[in-house]
Amino acid sequence: MIMQKRRLGKSELEVSALGLGCMGLSFGLGPAIDRQAAINLIRAAYDQGVNFFDSAEAYGPFENEELLGAVLKPFRKQVVIATKFGFKEGKTSLGVDSRPESIRIATEGALKRLQTDVIDLLYQHRVDPDVPIEDVAGTVKQLIDEGKVKHFGLSEASVQTIRRAHVVQPVTALQSEYSLWWREPENEILPTLEELGIGLVPFSPLGKGFLTGKIDENTSFDKNDFRNIVPRFSEENRKANQGLIDVLKSIAAENEATPAQIALAWLLAQKPWIVPIPGTTKLRRLQENIGAVNISLSADQLGSIDAALQTIKISGERYPAHLNAMVGK
């Protein structure tokens, strides 16, 4: 299979049509996986044409960047590495921190951990309400001028924040949640990105695993799994949201595909500048996800997914209240 390439917005940054979200290898969805298994997974992704790898100082913290740096070093010139700054000491539990001096410390640390002299795409992980976005964009602009960073990105930012940042330093990509069960970006975010020529990198494109069809009301998660505190993953909401899975399964059957592949193919069909970054810890899931690149949904199939979604109300908030407060600033 030849991996298709996509350009993020109007930038010259060209990446594989699917990237690899690396968070779950070290953080967030239960215990970190065995280091050798993580190395094998990243190498397998690269061998199958994935050249876009997504990390953050907060994943661990720091462990994920160190892992990627070690694995990708032999083919550093062939890959695009994205990472993020924006939490105090790299710890999400301590809250946001995008002061210019903190951005510089995070960037210097990331360069060492990633064993590279330049970061291809540097995102602000979450907007810091105490630091004007112009100061953030200006600091990243300086880092770009110094040759330490190539492209600037934002994550879960509002339209107003995107516009203000873009004036100071052109934004190459916005990373935000977007999937069949979180379509809110279609209201304002997608039209703004199209107008400004900014790419969209959807995280959780499989709804944190729900859209694979392998999670139901009887599924139990590891005690360290973030999904335990996500309202949408309460037992009652998992049961209520099965209608969406039923739709995906019927279209998957028509395409000799899986529900996960249909969910990813749907995202890829929305805009040519959308590059989802599904994460996984399993080689077979990686292969399954990559297979979505070769699925072209017909206009009728896309229409029937949209029609079905009009009749299905997704139950449950996508974040607990304290994290919802950090989104869309």
Phi, psi and omega in degrees: 000134176263121180290129176288158178245154176222151177259134179280103180061221181266006181285172175268009182279107181254132184224168174298149185299335171237135172259183176241116173281118190263358184309310187296346177289336186233346200195146164096320185243057183093191184292152175301146180279164178309135185302318181294322177296322178294318178300315180299321182292314180297318179295320179297320178299313180299316181298334181261015171100358177284125180236011186238111186241130188248125180226188175193151177298331184286346181280093183141290359289157172076333185300321186293317177298318180298319178299309181298318180303316182291318185286321188271352184307316182297334179233038183305321184290342183265358185237161176246120181251127175248138173217178190219149171241171168132002174242147180302125178055022180074012183249119180300330183293341182268356178090179188278155177201101178241033174296145183310318181294327179289323177298317181295317179298315181298319182292315179298320178295318181295320179301318179292312184295324180276357179053049183220163177259357178207141175262126185293318183217116181248117181260148160279122189293315174215147181295136178260111184295344182268356181235119179306137183298334177297324179290322178295308181298323180294322179293317179293324176302316178298318180296325177292316179298329180278355178082013181268341182222146177259318186223151183251136177226160175238161178226130177053038181266155178281166178302318182297317180295318179301314182296316181295318180295319186298331179293323184278313178216117182310131179272125180277320185211147169249128174257120179211161176289134176203127181193180178298341177247013169213091187254011182305326179302340181295336185291304183235325188295307184300314178299324179292316179298320179297315181298318186271350181076041181250137178280158176245130178244093182287125170265165186050045181293345177252026176056047182052035176100343185296323185284359174285343183081006183260001181243129175224191186294345181267355182290137174244142183255155175304149184299336179267006184280125180307329184297342178298334181253007179270120183306324182295342180259013172296155183305317183295319180287326176299320179293316183296331186268005181296338180302323179295320180295322179299319178296313180299320181295322182291321179286327176298320180298321180295331185256008185050048184229183177253162176304321180298318180295322178293319179299319179287319179298323178298315179298314181298332181282347185288312180210147180288349181254019176261128180231097180290153178234069177298141176253155176200160174247002187241133181300320182293327177290323177302312179299318180299312181299315181298327178299339181295334182298332182266008180259121176252113179281136180287163177302322179296317181293317177299321178296319182288330174295313180298317181297318180295322182292335177295332185263354183250122176264120180284128184263138173098140175291150182278345177223153168295161190305318185293334177271329175303326183295343183264002189259142171070034180280000000 
